[in-house]
mmCIF file of C-alpha atoms in Angstrom:
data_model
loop_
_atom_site.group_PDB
_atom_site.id
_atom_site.type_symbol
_atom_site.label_atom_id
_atom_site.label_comp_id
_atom_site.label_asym_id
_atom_site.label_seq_id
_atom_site.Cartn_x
_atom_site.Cartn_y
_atom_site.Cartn_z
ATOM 1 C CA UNK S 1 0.000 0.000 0.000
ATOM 2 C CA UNK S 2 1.165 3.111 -0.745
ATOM 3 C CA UNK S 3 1.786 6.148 1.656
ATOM 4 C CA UNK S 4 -1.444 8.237 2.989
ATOM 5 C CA UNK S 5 0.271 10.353 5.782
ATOM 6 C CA UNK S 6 3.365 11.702 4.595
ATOM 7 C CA UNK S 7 5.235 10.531 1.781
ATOM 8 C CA UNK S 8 2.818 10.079 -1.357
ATOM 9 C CA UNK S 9 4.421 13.057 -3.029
ATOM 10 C CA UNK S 10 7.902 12.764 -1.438
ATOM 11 C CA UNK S 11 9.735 10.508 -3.499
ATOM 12 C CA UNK S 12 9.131 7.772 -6.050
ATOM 13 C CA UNK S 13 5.235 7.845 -5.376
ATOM 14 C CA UNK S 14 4.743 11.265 -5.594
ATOM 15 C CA UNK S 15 2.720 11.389 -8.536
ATOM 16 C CA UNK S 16 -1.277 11.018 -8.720
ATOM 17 C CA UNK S 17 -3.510 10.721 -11.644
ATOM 18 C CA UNK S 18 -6.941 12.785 -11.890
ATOM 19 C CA UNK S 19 -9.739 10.090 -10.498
ATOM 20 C CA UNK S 20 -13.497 11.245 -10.943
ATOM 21 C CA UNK S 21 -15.564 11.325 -7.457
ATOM 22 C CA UNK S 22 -18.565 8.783 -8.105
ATOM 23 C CA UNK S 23 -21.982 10.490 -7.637
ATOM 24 C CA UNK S 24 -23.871 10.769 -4.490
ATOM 25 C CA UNK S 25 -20.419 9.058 -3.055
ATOM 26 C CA UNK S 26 -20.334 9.401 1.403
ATOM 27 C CA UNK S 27 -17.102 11.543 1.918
ATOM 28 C CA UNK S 28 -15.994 9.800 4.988
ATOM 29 C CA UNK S 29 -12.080 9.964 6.198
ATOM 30 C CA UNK S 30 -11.933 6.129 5.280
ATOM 31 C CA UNK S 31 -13.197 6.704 1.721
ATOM 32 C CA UNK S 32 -10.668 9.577 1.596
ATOM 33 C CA UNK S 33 -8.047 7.462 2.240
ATOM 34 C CA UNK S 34 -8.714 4.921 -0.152
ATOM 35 C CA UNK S 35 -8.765 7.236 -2.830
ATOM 36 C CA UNK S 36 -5.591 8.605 -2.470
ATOM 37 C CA UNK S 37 -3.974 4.812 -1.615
ATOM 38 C CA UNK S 38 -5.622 4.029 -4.885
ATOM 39 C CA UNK S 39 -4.258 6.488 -7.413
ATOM 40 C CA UNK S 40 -3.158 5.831 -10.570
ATOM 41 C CA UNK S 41 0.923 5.964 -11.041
ATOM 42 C CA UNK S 42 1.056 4.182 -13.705
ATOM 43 C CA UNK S 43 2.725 0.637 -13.829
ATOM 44 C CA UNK S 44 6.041 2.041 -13.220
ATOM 45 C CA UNK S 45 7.833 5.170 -12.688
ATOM 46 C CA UNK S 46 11.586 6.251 -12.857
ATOM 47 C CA UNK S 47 11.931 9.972 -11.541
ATOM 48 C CA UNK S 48 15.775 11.708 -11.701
ATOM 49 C CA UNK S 49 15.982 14.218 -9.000
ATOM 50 C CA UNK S 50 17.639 16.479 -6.992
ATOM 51 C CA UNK S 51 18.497 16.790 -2.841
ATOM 52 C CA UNK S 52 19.589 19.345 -1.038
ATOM 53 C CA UNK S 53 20.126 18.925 2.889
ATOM 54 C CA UNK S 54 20.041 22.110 4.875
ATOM 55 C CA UNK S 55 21.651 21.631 8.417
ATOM 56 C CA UNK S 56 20.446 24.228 10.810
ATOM 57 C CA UNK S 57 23.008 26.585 10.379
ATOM 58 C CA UNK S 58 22.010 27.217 5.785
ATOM 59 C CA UNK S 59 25.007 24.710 5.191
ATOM 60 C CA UNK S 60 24.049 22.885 2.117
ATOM 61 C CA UNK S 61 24.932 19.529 0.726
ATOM 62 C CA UNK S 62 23.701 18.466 -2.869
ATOM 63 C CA UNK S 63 22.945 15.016 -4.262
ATOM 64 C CA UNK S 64 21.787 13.692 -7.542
ATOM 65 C CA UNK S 65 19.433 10.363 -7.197
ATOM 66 C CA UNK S 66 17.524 8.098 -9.743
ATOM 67 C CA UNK S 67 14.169 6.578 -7.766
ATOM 68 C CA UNK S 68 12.681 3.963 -9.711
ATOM 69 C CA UNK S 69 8.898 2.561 -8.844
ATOM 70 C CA UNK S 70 6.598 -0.878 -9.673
ATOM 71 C CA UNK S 71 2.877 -0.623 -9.054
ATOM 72 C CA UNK S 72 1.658 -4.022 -7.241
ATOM 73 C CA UNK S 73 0.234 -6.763 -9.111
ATOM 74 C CA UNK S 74 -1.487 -9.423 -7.583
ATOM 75 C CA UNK S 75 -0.167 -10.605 -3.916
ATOM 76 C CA UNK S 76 2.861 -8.651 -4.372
ATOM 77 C CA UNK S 77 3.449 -4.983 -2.991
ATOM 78 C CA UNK S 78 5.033 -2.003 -4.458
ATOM 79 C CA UNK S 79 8.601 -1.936 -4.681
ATOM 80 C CA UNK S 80 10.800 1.693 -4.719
ATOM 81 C CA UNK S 81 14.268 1.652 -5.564
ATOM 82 C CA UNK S 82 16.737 4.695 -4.389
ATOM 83 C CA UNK S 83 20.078 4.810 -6.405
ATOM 84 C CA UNK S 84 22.378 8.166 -5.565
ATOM 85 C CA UNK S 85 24.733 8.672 -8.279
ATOM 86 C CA UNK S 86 26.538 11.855 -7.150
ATOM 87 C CA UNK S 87 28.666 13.278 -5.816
ATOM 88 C CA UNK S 88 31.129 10.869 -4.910
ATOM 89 C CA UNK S 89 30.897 10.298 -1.401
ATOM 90 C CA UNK S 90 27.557 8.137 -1.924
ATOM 91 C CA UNK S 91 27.205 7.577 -5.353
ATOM 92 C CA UNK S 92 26.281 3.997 -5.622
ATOM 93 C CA UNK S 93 24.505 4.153 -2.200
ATOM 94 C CA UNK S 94 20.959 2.215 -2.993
ATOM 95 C CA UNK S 95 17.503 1.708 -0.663
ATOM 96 C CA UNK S 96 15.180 -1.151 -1.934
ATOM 97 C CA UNK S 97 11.842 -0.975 -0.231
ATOM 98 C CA UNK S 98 9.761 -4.198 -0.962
ATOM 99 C CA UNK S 99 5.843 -3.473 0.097
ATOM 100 C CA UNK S 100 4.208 -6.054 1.437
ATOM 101 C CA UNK S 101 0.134 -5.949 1.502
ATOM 102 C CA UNK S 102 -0.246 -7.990 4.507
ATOM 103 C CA UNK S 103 3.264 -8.578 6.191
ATOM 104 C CA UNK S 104 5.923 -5.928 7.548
ATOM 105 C CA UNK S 105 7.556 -3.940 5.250
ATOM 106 C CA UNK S 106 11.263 -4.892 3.703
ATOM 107 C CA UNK S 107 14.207 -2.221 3.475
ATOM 108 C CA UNK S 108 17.357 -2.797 2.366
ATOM 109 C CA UNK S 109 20.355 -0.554 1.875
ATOM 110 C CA UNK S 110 23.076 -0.532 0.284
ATOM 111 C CA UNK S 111 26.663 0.897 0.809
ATOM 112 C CA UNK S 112 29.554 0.938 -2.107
ATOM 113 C CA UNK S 113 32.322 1.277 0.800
ATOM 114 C CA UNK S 114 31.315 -1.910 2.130
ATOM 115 C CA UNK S 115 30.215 -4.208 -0.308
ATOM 116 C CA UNK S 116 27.380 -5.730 1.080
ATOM 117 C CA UNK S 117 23.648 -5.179 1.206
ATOM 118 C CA UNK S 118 22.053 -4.708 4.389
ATOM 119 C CA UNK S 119 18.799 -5.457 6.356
ATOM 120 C CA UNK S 120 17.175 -2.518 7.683
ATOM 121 C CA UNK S 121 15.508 -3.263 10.995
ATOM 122 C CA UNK S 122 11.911 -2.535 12.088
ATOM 123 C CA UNK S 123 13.488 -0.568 15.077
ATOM 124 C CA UNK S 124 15.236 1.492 12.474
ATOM 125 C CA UNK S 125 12.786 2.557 10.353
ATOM 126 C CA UNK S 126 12.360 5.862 11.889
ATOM 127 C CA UNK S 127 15.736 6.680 11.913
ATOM 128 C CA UNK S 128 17.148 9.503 9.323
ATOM 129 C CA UNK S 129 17.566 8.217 5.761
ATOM 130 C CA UNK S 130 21.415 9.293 4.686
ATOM 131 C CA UNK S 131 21.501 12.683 6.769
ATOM 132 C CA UNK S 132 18.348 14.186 5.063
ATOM 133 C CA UNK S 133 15.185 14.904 6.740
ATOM 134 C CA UNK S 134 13.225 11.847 5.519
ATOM 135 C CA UNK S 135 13.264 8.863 7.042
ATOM 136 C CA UNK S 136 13.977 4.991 6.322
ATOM 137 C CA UNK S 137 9.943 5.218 7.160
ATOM 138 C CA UNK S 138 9.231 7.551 4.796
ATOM 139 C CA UNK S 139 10.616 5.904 1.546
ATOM 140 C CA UNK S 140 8.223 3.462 -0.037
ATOM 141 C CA UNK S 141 4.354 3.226 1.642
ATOM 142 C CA UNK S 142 2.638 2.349 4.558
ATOM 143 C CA UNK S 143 -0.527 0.343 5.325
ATOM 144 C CA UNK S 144 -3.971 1.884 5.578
ATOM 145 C CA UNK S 145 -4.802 -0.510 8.267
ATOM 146 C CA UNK S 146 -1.856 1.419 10.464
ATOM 147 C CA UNK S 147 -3.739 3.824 10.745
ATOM 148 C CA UNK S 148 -7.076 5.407 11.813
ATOM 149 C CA UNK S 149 -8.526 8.467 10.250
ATOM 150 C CA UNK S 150 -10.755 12.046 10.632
ATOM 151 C CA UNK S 151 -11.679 14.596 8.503
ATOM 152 C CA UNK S 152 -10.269 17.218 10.408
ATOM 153 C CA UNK S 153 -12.148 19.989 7.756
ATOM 154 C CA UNK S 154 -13.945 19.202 5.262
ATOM 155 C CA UNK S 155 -14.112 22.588 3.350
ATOM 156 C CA UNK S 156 -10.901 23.816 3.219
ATOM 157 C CA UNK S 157 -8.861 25.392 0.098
ATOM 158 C CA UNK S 158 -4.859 25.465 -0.430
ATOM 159 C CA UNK S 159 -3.395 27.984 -2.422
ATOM 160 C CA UNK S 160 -1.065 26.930 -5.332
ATOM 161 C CA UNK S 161 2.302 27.614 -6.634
ATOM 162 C CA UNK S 162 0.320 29.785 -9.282
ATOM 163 C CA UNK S 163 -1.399 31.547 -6.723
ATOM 164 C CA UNK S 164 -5.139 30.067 -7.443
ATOM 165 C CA UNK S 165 -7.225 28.378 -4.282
ATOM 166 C CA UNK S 166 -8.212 24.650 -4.905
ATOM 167 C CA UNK S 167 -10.826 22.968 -2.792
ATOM 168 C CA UNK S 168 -9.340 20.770 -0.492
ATOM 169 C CA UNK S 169 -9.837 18.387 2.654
ATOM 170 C CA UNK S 170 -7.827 18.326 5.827
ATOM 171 C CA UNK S 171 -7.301 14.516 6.633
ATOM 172 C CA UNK S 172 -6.105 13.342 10.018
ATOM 173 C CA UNK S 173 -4.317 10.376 10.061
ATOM 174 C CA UNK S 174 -3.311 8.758 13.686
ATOM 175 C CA UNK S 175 -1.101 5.690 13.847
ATOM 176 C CA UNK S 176 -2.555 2.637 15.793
ATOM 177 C CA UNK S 177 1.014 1.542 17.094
ATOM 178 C CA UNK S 178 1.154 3.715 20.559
ATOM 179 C CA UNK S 179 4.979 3.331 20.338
ATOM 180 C CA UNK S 180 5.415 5.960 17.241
ATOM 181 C CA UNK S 181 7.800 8.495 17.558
ATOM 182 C CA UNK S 182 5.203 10.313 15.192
ATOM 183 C CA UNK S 183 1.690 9.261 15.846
ATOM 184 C CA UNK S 184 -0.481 11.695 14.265
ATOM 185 C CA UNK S 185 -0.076 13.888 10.715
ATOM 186 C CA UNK S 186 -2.352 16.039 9.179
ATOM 187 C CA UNK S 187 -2.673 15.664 5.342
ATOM 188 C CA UNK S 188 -4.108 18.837 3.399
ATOM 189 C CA UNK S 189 -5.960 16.970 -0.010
ATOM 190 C CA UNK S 190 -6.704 18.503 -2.886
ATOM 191 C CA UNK S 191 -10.630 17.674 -4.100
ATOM 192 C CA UNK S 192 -9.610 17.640 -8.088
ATOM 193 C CA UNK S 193 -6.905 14.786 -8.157
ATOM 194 C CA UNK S 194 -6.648 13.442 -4.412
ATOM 195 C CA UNK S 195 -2.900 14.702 -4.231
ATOM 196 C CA UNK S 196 -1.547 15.372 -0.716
ATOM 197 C CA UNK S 197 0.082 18.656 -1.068
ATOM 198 C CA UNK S 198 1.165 19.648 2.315
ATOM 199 C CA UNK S 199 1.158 17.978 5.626
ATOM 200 C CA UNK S 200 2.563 18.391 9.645
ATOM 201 C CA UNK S 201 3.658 15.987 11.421
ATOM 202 C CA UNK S 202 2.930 15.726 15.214
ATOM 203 C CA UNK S 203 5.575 14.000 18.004
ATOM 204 C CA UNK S 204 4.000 12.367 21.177
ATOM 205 C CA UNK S 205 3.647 15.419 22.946
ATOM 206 C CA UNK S 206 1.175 17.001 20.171
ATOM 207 C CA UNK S 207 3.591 19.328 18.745
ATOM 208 C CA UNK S 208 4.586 19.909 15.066
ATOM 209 C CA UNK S 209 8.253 18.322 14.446
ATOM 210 C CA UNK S 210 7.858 18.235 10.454
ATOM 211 C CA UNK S 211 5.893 20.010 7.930
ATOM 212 C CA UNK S 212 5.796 18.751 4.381
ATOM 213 C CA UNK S 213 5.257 21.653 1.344
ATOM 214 C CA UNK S 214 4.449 21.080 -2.645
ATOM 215 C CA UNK S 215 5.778 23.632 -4.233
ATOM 216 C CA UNK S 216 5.334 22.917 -7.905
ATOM 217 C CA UNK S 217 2.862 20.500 -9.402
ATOM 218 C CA UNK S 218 3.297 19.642 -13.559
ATOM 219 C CA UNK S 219 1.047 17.009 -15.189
ATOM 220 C CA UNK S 220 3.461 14.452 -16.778
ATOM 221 C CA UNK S 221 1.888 12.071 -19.511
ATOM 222 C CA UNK S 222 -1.428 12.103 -17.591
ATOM 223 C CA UNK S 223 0.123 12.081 -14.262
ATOM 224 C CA UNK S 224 -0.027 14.393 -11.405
ATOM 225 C CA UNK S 225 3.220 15.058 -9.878
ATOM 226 C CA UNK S 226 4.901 16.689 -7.604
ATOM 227 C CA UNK S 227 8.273 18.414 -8.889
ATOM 228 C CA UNK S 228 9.168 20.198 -6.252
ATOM 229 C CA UNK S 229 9.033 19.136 -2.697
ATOM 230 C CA UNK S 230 9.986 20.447 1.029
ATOM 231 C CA UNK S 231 10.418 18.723 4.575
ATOM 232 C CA UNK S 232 10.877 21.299 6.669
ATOM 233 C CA UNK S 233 12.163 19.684 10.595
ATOM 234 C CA UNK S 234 11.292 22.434 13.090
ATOM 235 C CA UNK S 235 12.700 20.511 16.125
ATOM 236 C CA UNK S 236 16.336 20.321 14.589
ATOM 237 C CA UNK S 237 16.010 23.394 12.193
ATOM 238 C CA UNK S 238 16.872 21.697 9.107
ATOM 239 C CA UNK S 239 15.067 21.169 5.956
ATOM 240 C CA UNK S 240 15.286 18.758 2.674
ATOM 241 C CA UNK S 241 13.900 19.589 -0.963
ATOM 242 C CA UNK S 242 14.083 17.583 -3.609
ATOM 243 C CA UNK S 243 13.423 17.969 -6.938
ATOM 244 C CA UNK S 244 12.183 16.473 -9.874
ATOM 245 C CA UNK S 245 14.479 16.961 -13.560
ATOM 246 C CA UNK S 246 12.769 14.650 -15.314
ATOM 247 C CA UNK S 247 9.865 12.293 -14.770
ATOM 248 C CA UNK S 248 8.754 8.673 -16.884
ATOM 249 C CA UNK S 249 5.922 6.110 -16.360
ATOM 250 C CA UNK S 250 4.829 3.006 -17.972
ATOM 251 C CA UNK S 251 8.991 2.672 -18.901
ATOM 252 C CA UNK S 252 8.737 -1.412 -18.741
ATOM 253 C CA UNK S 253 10.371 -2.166 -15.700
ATOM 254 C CA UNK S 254 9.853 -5.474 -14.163
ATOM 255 C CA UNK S 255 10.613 -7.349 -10.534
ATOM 256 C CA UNK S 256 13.939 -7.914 -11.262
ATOM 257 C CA UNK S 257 14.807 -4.521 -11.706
ATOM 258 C CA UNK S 258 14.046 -4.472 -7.715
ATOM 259 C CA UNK S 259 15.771 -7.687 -6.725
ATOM 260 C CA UNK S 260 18.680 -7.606 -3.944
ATOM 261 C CA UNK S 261 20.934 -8.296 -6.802
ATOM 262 C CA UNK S 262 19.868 -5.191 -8.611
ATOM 263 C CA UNK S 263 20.524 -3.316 -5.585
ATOM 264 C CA UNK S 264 24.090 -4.043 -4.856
ATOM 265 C CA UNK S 265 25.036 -4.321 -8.850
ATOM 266 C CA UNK S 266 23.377 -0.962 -9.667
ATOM 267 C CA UNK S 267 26.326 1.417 -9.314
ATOM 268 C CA UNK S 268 28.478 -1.189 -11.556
#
């Protein structure tokens, strides 16, 4: 399952295709998010992009990446691949994400300097993803059935990179595991295409650690996506972007494009 909460527009599922809202259809926060788990990303997707890692005091650091995505099919999940090819220092460093519709979640990464492929651990999934504001978490999807949900408004508008004010929800999602580090985000959904385009993220305490920002939206061979993207962390003061250069669905990838062996021979 893809990503409600957080991520559907942060990395390789960022994209969303136009869906038209059935007639007299009940608007409840369950139907809501369905819709958005069931976009249209096409069968695959292979996005080049950009990331830039703030630390708290402006200090930059720039990275090129290639994220490549398979829809499901069948009893099999999603699977994301994350390849950084530059600059040196972690080109060739890889994340495979393998979804898995009714089991945990597999993550494995990749490091050139050591050779090997690596299991990452259900405790570690929270953890920061190479520096950057995302986390291990945040790359690939997560089950609806985490999750509970509320339409926190149901009449709301967000206001555009070109300035116009869409009709949108506000979609509380709250995660059933009471040990999250980060149990409750609120999603702000556009009505037109069922793209999240902003969201905060709440610690245990009830205050705001991370607020995610759309900043530019292109339709790309029928597809919503998101080219340009900001995780802002307000506890640490730092921030990610990343942007999209160039965007391609339907390419003919298959599994074994997103096999362990893929992983560790991709920067060959």
């Amino acid at each position: 399952m893809h990503a409600l909460a957080l991520v559907a527009v942060v990395v390789a599922l960022s994209s969303i295709a136009v869906h038209q809202k059935p007639e007299a259809v009940a608007e409840t926060a369950d139907w809501l998010a369905r819709q958005i788990d069931q976009r249209d990303t096409g069968r695959d997707s292979r996005l080049d992009m950009v990331m830039r890692v703030f630390d708290r005091h402006g200090r930059v650091r720039q990275r090129a990446l290639t994220v490549t995505g398979l829809k499901e099919t069948g009893t099999r999940g999603d699977r994301v691949l994350v390849r950084f090819t530059a600059p040196n220092d972690i080109k060739g460093t890889g994340l495979l994400v393998w979804e898995h519709p009714a089991a945990e979640d597999e993550r494995f990464l990749y490091l050139p300097a050591l050779g090997r492929v690596r299991r990452i651990a259900g405790t570690e999934k929270q953890e920061s993803f190479v520096g950057s504001d995302l986390s291990y978490e945040d790359i690939g999807g997560r089950d609806l059935a985490d999750y509970s949900y509320a339409l926190a408004q149901r009449d709301a508008t967000w206001t555009g990179p070109d300035g116009r004010a869409y009709p949108a929800w506000h979609l509380e999602s709250t995660v059933i595991d009471k040990s999250a580090t980060h149990p409750r985000t609120v999603s702000v959904v556009r009505k037109d295409n069922f793209m999240i385009v902003s969201a905060e993220v709440f610690n245990r305490r009830n205050e705001r650690d991370k607020r995610l920002d759309v900043r530019r939206i292109e339709r790309i061979e029928g597809i919503w996506t998101a080219m340009d993207v900001v995780m802002v962390n307000d506890a640490q003061k730092t921030r990610t972007e990343l942007a999209v250069i160039s965007a391609r669905y339907n390419t003919g990838l298959s599994e074994a494009d997103f096999s362990r062996r893929a992983l560790e021979q991709g920067d060959k």
